mmCIF file of C-alpha atoms in Angstrom:
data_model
loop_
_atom_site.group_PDB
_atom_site.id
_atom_site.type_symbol
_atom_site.label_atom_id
_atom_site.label_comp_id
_atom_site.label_asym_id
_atom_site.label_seq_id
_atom_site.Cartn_x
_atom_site.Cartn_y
_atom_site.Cartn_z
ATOM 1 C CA UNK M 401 23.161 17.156 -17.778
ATOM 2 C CA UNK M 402 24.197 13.763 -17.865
ATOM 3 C CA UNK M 403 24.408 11.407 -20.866
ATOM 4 C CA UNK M 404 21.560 8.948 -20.812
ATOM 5 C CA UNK M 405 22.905 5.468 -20.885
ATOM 6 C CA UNK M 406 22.720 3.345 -24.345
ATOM 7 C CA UNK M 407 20.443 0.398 -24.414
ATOM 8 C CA UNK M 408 22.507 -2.736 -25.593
ATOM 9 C CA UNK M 409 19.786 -4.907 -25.337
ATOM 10 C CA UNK M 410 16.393 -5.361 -23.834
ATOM 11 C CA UNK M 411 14.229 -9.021 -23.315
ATOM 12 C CA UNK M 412 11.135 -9.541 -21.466
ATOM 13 C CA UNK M 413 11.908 -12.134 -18.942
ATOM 14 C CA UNK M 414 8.808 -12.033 -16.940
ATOM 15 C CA UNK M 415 4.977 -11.611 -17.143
ATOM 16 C CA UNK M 416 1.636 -12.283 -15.657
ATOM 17 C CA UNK M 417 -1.712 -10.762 -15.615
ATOM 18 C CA UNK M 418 -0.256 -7.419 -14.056
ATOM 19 C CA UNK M 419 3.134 -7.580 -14.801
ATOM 20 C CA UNK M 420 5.861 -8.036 -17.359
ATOM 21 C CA UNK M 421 9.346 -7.328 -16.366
ATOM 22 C CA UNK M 422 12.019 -6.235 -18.968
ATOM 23 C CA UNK M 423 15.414 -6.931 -18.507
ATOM 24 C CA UNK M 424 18.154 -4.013 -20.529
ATOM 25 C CA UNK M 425 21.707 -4.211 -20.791
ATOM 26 C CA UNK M 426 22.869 -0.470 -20.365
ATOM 27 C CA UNK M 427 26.411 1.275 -21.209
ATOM 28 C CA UNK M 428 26.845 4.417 -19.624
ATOM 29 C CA UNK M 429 29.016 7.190 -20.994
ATOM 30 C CA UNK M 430 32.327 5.598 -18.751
ATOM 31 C CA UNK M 431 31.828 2.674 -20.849
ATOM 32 C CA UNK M 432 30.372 1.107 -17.521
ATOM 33 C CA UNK M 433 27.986 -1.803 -18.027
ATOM 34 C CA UNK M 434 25.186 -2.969 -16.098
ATOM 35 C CA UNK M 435 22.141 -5.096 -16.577
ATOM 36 C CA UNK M 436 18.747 -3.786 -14.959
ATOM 37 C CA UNK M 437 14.973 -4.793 -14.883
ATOM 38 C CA UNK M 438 11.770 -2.825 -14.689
ATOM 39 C CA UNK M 439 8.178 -3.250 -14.782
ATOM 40 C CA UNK M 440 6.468 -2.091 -17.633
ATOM 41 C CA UNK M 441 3.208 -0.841 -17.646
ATOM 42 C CA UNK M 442 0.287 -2.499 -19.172
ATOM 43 C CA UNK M 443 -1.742 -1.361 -21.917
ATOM 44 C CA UNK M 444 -1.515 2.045 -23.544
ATOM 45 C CA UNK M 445 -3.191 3.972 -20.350
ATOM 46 C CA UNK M 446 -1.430 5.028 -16.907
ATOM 47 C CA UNK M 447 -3.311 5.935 -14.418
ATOM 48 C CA UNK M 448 -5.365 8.408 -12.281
ATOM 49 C CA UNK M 449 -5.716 9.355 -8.787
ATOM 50 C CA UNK M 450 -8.384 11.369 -7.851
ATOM 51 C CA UNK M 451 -8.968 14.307 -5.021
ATOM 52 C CA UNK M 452 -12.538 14.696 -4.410
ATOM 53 C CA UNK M 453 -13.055 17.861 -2.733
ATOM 54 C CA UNK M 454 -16.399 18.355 -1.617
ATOM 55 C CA UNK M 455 -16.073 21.290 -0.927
ATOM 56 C CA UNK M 456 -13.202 23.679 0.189
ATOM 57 C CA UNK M 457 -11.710 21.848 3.197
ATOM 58 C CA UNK M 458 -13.793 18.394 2.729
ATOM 59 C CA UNK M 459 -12.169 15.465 0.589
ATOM 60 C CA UNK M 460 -13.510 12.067 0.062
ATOM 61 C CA UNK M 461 -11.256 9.040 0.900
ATOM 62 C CA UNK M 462 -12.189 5.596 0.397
ATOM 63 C CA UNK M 463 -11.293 2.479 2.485
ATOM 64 C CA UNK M 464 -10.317 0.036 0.489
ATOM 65 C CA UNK M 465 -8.747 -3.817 1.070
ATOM 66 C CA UNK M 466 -4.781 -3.057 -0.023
ATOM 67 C CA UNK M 467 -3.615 -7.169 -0.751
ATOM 68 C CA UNK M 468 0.093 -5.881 -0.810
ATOM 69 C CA UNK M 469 0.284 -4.974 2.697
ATOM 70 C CA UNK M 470 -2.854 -7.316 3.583
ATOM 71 C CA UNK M 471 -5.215 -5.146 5.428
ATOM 72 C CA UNK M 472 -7.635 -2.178 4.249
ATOM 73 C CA UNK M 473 -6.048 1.512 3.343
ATOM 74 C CA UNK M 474 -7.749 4.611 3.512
ATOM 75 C CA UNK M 475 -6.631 6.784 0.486
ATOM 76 C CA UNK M 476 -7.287 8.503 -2.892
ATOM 77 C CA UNK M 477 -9.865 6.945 -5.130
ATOM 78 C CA UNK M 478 -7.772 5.744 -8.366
ATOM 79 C CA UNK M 479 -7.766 3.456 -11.552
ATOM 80 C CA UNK M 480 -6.348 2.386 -14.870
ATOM 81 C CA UNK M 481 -7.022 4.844 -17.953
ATOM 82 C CA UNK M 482 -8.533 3.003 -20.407
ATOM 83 C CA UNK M 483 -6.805 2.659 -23.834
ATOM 84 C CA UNK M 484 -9.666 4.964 -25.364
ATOM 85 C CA UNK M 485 -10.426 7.591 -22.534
ATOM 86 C CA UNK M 486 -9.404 11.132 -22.079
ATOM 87 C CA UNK M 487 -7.323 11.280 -18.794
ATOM 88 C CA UNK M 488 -10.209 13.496 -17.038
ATOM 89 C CA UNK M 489 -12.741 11.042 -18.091
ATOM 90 C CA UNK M 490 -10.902 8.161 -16.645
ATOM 91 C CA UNK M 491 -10.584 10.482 -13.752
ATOM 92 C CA UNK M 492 -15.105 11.042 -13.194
ATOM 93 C CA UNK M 493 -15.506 7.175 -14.515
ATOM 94 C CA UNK M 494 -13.317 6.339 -11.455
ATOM 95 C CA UNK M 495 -14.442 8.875 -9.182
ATOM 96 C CA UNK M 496 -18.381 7.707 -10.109
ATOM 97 C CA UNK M 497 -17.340 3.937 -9.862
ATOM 98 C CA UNK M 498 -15.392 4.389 -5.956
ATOM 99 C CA UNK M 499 -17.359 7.105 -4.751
ATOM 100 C CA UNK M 500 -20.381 7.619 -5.980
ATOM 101 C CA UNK M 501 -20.153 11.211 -7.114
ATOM 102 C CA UNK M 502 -19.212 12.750 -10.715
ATOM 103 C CA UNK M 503 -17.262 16.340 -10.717
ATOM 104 C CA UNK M 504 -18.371 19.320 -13.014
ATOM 105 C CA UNK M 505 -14.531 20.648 -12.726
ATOM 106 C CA UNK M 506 -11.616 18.515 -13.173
ATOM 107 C CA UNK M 507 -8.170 19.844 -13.031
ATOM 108 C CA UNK M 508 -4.571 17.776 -14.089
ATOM 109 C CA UNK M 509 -2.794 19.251 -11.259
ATOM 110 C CA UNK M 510 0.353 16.899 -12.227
ATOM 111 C CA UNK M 511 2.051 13.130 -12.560
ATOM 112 C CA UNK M 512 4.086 11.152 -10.682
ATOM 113 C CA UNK M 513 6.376 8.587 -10.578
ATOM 114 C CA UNK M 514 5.943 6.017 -7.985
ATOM 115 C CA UNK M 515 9.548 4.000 -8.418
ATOM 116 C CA UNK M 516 11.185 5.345 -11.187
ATOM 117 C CA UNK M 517 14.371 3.370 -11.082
ATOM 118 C CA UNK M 518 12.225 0.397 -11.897
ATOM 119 C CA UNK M 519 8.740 1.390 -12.719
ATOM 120 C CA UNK M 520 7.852 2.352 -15.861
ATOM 121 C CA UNK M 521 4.137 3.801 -14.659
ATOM 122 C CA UNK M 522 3.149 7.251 -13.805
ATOM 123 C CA UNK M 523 0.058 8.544 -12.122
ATOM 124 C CA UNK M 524 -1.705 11.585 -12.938
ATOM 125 C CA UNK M 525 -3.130 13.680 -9.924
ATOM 126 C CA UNK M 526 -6.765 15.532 -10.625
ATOM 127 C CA UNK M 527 -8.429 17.505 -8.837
ATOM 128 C CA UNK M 528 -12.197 16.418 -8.949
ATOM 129 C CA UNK M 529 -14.626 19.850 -7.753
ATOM 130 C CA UNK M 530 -17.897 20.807 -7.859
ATOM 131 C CA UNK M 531 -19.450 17.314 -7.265
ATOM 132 C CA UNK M 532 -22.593 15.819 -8.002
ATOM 133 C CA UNK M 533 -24.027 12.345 -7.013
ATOM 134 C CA UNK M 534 -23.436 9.901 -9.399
ATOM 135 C CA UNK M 535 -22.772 6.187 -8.981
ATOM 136 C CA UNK M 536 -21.664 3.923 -11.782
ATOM 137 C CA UNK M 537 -20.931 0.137 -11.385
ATOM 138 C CA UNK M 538 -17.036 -0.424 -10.471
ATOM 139 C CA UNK M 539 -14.892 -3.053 -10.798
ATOM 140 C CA UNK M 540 -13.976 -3.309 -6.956
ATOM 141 C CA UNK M 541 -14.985 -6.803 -5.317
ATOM 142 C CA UNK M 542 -16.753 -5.235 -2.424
ATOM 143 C CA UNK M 543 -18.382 -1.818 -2.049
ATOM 144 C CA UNK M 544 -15.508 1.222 -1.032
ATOM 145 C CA UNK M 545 -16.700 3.001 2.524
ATOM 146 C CA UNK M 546 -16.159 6.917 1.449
ATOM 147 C CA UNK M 547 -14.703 8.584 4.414
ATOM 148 C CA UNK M 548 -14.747 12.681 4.048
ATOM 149 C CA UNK M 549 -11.909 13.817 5.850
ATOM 150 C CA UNK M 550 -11.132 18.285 6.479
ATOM 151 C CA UNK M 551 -7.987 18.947 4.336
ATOM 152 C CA UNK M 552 -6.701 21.087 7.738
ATOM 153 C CA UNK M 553 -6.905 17.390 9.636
ATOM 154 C CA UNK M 554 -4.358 15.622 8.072
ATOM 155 C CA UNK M 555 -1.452 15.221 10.223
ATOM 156 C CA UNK M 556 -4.416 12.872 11.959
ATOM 157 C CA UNK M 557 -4.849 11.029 9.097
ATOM 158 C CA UNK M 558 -1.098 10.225 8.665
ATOM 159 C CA UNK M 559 -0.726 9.535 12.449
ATOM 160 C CA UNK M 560 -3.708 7.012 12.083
ATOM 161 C CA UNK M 561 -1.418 4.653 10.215
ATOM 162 C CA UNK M 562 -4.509 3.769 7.959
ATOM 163 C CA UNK M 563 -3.369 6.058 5.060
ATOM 164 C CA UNK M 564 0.440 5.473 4.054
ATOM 165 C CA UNK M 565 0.058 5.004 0.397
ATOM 166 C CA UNK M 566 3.021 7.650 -1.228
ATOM 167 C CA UNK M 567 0.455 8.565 -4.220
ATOM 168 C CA UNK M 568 -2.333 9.757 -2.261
ATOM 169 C CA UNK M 569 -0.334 11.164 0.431
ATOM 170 C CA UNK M 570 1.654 13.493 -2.126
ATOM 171 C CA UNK M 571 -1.344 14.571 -3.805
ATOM 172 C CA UNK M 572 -3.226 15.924 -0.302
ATOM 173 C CA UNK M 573 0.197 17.758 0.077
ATOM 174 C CA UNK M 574 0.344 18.806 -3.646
ATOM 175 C CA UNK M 575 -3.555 19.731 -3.428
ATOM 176 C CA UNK M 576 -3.731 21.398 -0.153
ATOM 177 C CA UNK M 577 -0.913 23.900 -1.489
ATOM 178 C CA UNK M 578 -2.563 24.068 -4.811
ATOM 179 C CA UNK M 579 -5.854 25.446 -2.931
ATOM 180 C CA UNK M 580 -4.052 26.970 -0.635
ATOM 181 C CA UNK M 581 -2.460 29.273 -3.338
ATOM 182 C CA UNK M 582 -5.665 30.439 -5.064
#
């Protein structure tokens, strides 16, 4: 195993309401050194993404307006964990805000990294079952469209060019196999 680098020095040279960017001076174990920036996450909470399976073979996407790539994305509902919640009540609050339905089984399949060489954020993957209708009020500026889609479809989904979000396309993967295996 490698030596982790030493940190010579770190600033924050960047921020805004989503954002702040930290700049560290590293000196790896050849006495190499190199400056490098990531994003830091905000607040104490990561965040959740959420696969709503209605039932065996049914999950619920949601179409939502994606302002990175400027048009809407079908994917995973998701959010920010709140500096007080439990990560599988961040997980229902989300899934009741964007979808409408609350789940009487949750399951922390796993977390991810999005970027790691920059991004300090991960993203933990539930698995939301046995759902009930529920809808709270969300933070989302117009309502989501929930769009159930059969788990054995998804090649379809990926070929429609409407879902190519990393996160949510992992966790079908990571899910499907997860279900698969039981």
């Amino acid at each position: 195993m490698p030596i982790k680098p030493k940190i010579l020095s770190k600033k924050i040279v960047a921020r805004s309401k989503l954002f702040c960017i930290e700049s560290q001076q590293l000196e790896f174990s050849n006495g190499e050194q190199r400056d490098f920036e990531r994003l830091l996450r905000s607040g104490k909470g990561g965040a959740v993404l959420i696969v709503p399976m209605l039932d065996d073979n049914t999950v619920l996407l949601v179409r939502e307006y994606a302002a990175g790539v400027q048009r809407y994305e079908l994917g995973l509902p998701k959010g920010k964990i709140e500096a007080d919640e439990d990560i599988l009540d961040a997980a229902n609050r989300e899934l009741k805000e964007e979808v409408g339905y609350g789940a009487k089984s949750l399951h922390h399949l796993t977390s991810l990294s999005i970027a790691p060489g920059y991004l300090e954020h991960m993203t933990d993957i539930i698995l939301a079952q046995d759902l009930y209708p529920q809808k709270l009020p969300g933070d989302e500026p117009e309502e989501l469209e929930v769009v159930p889609w059969k788990m054995d479809n998804l090649n379809a989904l990926f070929a429609s060019d409407e879902c190519t979000e990393a996160r949510s396309i992992a966790a079908l993967f990571l899910i499907k196999e997860y279900l698969n295996a039981r």
